[in-house]
Tab-separated table of C-alpha atoms in Angstrom:
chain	number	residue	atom	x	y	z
A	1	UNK	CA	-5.794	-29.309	34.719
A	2	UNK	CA	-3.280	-29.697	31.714
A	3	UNK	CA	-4.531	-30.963	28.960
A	4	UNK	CA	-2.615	-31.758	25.893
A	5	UNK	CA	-1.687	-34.421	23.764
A	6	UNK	CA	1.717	-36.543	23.509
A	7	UNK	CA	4.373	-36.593	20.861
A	8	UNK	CA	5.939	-40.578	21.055
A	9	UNK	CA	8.986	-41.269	19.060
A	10	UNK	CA	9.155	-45.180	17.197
A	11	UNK	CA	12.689	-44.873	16.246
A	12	UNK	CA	14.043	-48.054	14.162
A	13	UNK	CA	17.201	-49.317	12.302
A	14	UNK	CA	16.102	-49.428	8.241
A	15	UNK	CA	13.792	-52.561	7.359
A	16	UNK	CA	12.596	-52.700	10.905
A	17	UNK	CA	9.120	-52.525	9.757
A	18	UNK	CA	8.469	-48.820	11.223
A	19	UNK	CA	6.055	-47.841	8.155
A	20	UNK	CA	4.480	-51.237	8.570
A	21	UNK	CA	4.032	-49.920	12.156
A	22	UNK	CA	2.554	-46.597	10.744
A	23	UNK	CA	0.580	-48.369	8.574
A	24	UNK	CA	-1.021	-50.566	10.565
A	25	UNK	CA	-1.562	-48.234	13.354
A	26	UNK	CA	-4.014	-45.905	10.484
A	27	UNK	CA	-5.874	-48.535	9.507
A	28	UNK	CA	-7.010	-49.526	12.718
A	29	UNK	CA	-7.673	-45.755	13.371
A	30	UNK	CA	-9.818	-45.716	10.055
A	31	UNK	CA	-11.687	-48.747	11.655
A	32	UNK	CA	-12.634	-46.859	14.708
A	33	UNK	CA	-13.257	-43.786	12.966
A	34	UNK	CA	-11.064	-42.013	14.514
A	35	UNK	CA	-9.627	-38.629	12.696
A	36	UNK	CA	-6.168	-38.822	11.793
A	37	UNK	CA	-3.843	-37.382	9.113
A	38	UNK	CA	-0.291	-39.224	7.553
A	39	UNK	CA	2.408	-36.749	7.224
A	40	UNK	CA	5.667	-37.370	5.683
A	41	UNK	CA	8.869	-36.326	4.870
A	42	UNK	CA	9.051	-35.457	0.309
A	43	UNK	CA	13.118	-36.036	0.850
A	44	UNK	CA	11.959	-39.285	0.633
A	45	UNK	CA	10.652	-39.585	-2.805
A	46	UNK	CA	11.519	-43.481	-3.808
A	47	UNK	CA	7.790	-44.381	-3.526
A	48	UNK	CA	6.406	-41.212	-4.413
A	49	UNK	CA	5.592	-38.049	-2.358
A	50	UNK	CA	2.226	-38.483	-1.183
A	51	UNK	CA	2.444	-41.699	-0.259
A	52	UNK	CA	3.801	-44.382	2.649
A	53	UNK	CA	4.684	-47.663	1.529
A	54	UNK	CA	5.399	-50.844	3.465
A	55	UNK	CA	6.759	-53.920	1.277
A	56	UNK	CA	4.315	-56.444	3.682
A	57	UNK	CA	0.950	-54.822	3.681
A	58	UNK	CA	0.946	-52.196	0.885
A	59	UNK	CA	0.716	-48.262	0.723
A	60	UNK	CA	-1.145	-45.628	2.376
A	61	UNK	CA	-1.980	-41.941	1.569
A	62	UNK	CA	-0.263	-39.225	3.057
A	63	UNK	CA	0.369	-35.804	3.188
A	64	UNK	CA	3.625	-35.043	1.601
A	65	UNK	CA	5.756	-31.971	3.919
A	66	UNK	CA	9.097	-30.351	2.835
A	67	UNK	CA	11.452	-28.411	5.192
A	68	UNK	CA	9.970	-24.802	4.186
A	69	UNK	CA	6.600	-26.068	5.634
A	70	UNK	CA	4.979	-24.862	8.626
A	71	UNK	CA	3.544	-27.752	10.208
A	72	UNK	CA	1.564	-25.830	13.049
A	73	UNK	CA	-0.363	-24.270	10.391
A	74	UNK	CA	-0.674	-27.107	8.185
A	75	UNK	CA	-2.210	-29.244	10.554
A	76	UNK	CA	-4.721	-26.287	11.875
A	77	UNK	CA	-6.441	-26.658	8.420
A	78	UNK	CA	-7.245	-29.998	8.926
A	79	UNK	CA	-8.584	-29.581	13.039
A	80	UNK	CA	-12.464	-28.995	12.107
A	81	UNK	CA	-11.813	-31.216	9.183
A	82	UNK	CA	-14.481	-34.156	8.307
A	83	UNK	CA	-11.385	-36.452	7.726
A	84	UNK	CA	-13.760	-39.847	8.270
A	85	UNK	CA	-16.896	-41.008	8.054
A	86	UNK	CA	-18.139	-37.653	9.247
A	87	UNK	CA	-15.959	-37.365	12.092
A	88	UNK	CA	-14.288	-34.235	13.229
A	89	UNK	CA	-11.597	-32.944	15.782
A	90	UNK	CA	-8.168	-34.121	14.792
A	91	UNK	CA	-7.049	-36.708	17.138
A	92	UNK	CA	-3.966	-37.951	15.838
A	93	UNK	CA	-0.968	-37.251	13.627
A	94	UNK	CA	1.152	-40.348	12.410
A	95	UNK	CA	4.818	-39.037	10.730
A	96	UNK	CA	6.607	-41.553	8.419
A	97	UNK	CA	10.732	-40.922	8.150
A	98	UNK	CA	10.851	-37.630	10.791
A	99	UNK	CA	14.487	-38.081	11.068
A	100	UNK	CA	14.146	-35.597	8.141
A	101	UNK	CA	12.138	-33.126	9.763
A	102	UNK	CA	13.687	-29.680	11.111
A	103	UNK	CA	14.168	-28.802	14.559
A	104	UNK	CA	12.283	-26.220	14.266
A	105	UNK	CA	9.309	-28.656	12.724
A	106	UNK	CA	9.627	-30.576	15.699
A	107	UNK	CA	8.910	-27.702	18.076
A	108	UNK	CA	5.562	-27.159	16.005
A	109	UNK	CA	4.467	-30.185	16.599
A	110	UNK	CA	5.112	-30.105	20.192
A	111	UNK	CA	2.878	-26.962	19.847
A	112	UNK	CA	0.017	-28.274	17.861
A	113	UNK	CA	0.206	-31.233	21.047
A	114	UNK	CA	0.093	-28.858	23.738
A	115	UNK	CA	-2.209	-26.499	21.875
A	116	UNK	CA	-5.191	-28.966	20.260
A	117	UNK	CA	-4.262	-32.068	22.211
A	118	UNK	CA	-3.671	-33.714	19.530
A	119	UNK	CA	-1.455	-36.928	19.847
A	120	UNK	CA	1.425	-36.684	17.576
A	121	UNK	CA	3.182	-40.236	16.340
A	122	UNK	CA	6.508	-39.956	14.984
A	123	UNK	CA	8.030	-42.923	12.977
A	124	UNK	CA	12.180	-42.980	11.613
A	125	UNK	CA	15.640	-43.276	12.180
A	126	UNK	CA	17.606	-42.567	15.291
A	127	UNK	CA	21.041	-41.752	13.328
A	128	UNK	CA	22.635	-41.984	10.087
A	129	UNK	CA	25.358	-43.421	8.216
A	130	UNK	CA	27.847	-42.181	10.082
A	131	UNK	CA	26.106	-42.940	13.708
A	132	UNK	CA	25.617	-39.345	14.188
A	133	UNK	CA	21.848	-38.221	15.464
A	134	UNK	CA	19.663	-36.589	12.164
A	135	UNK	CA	18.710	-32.766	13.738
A	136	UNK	CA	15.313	-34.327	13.862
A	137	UNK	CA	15.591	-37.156	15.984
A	138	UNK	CA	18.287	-35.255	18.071
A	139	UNK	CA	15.021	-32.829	19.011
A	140	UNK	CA	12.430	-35.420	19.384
A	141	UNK	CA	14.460	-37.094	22.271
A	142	UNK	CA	14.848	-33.838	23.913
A	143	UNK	CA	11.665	-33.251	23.616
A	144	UNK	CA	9.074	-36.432	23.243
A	145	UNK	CA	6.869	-37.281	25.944
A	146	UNK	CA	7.940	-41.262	25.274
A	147	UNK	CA	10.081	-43.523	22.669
A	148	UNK	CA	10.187	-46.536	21.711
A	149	UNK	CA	12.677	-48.640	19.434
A	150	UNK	CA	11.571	-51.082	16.597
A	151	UNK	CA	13.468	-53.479	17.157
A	152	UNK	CA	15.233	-56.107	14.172
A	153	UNK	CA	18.289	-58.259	13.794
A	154	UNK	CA	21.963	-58.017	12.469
A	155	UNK	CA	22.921	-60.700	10.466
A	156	UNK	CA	24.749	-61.948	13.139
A	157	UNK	CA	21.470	-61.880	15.295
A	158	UNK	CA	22.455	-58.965	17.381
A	159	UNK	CA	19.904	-56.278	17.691
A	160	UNK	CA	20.397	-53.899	14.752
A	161	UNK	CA	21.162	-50.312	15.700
A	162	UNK	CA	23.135	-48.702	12.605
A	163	UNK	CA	22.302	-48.519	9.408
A	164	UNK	CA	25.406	-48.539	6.779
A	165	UNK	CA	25.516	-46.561	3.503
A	166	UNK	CA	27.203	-49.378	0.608
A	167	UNK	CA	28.643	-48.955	-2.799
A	168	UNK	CA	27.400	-50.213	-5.647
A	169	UNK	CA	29.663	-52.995	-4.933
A	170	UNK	CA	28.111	-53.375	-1.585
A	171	UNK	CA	31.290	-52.230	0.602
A	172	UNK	CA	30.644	-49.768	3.159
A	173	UNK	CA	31.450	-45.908	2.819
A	174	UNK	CA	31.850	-43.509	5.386
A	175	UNK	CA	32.202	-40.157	3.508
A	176	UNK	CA	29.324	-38.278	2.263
A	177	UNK	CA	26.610	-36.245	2.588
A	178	UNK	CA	24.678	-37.295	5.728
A	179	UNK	CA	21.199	-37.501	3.301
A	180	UNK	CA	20.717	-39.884	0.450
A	181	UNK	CA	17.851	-41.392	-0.003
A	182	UNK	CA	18.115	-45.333	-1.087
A	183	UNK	CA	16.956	-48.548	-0.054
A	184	UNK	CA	18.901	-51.954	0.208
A	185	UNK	CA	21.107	-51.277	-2.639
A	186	UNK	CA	22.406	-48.591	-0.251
A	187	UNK	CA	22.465	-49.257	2.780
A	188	UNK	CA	22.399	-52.263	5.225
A	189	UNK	CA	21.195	-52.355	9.028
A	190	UNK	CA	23.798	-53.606	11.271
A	191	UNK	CA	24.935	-54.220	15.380
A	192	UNK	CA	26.865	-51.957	16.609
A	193	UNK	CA	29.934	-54.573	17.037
A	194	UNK	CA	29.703	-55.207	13.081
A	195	UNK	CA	29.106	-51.632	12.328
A	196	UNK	CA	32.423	-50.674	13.862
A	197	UNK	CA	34.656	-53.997	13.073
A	198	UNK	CA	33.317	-53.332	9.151
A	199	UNK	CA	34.391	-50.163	9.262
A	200	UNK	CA	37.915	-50.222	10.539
A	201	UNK	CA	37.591	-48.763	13.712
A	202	UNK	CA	40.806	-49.655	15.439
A	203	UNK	CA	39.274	-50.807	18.858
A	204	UNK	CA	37.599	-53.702	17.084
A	205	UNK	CA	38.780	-56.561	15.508
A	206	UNK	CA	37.823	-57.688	11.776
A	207	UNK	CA	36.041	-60.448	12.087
A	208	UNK	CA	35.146	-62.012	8.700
C-alpha cells in the first residue's frame, strides 16, 4: 500500500485572506497538538522574515526559506522534532506566499510528501502582475495532489482573479520586473473583465 502525504495548493488573488487561512489552520493544529512547522518565502520581507502576518487575527512564527535553500533537508531536521507539547513526527507543513518558491523547491516538497507522509499546505498567488503563472505556482498545479482558490471580490463584485501592480499615483503599470514586493499601495486585486478593460487591451471596452 502507498503511503504518503498530499501537497494541496490554496491559491488566492492579494487580500483574499490566504495567510488568515494559514493562520487559522496552525492554531487549530497547535490546539490538537498536532506537529507542524510555518515555512515562508524571505522575498517577502514587509512584515519581517520569520514571521506570517494576517491584518484580522495577528501574526504567527515561521520559518523564514530563501531560494538557495534545500527544503527536503530542512524539513528532515525537524521530523523527530518535539515541535509541541511533547509531540513528535512531523505531520504537516503550512507555506505562506509559495508563488515565490523554485521549481525545483516544489519538487522537494513533493519528496518530503511521498517520503515522510507528511501533508504539505501551500498558501499564494496563482499569477502576477502581468497574468503570467510565478515558476512556483506553474509547478504546484502540475504537480499538487488538490487546489483550491480563495475566493474575494472585484470592486465591481466579480470574483477577483488578477492582481494589478499601481503607481504611486495609483494607475496601473504593466512593465517591470515580475517580483516586487508591496501591499495596497501597489497593487490592487481585480476581475478579469476590469483587469483587461484597465489596461487597454483592445478586445475590451473602457468602461469608467
Amino acid at each position: 500500500m502507498c503511503n504518503h502525504g498530499k501537497i494541496k495548493f490554496n491559491y488566492g488573488a492579494m487580500g483574499s485572506g490566504k495567510s488568515l487561512h494559514l493562520i487559522a489552520t496552525a492554531h487549530n493544529f497547535k490546539i490538537h497538538s498536532i506537529p507542524f512547522i510555518v515555512l515562508k518565502s524571505k522575498i517577502d520581507d514587509r512584515d519581517g522574515e520569520d514571521v506570517v502576518h494576517s491584518r484580522a487575527i495577528g501574526d504567527i512564527e515561521c520559518v523564514g526559506i530563501t531560494t538557495n535553500d534545500n527544503i527536503f533537508e530542512l524539513v528532515s531536521n525537524y521530523l523527530n522534532a518535539d515541535l509541541f507539547y511533547g509531540a513528535k513526527g512531523l505531520r504537516w507543513i503550512l507555506i505562506d506566499e509559495c508563488q515565490f518558491l523554485t521549481e525545483k523547491q516544489v519538487d522537494e516538497l513533493a519528496a518530503v510528501a511521498d517520503n515522510f507522509g507528511t501533508n504539505v499546505l501551500c498558501y499564494g498567488l496563482r499569477t502576477d502582475f502581468k497574468t503570467q503563472l510565478f515558476p512556483g505556482s506553474k509547478r504546484l498545479f502540475e504537480i499538487a495532489d488538490s487546489f483550491e482558490e480563495i475566493k474575494s471580490s472585484c470592486y465591481c463584485n466579480s470574483k477577483t482573479i488578477f492582481n494589478a501592480r499601481i503607481n504611486k499615483d495609483g494607475e496601473i503599470v504593466t512593465d517591470g520586473e515580475q517580483i516586487e514586493v508591496g501591499g495596497d499601495d501597489r497593487y490592487v486585486s481585480l476581475c478579469r473583465k476590469c483587469y483587461f478593460e484597465k489596461t487597454g487591451n483592445p478586445l475590451y471596452k473602457k468602461n469608467d
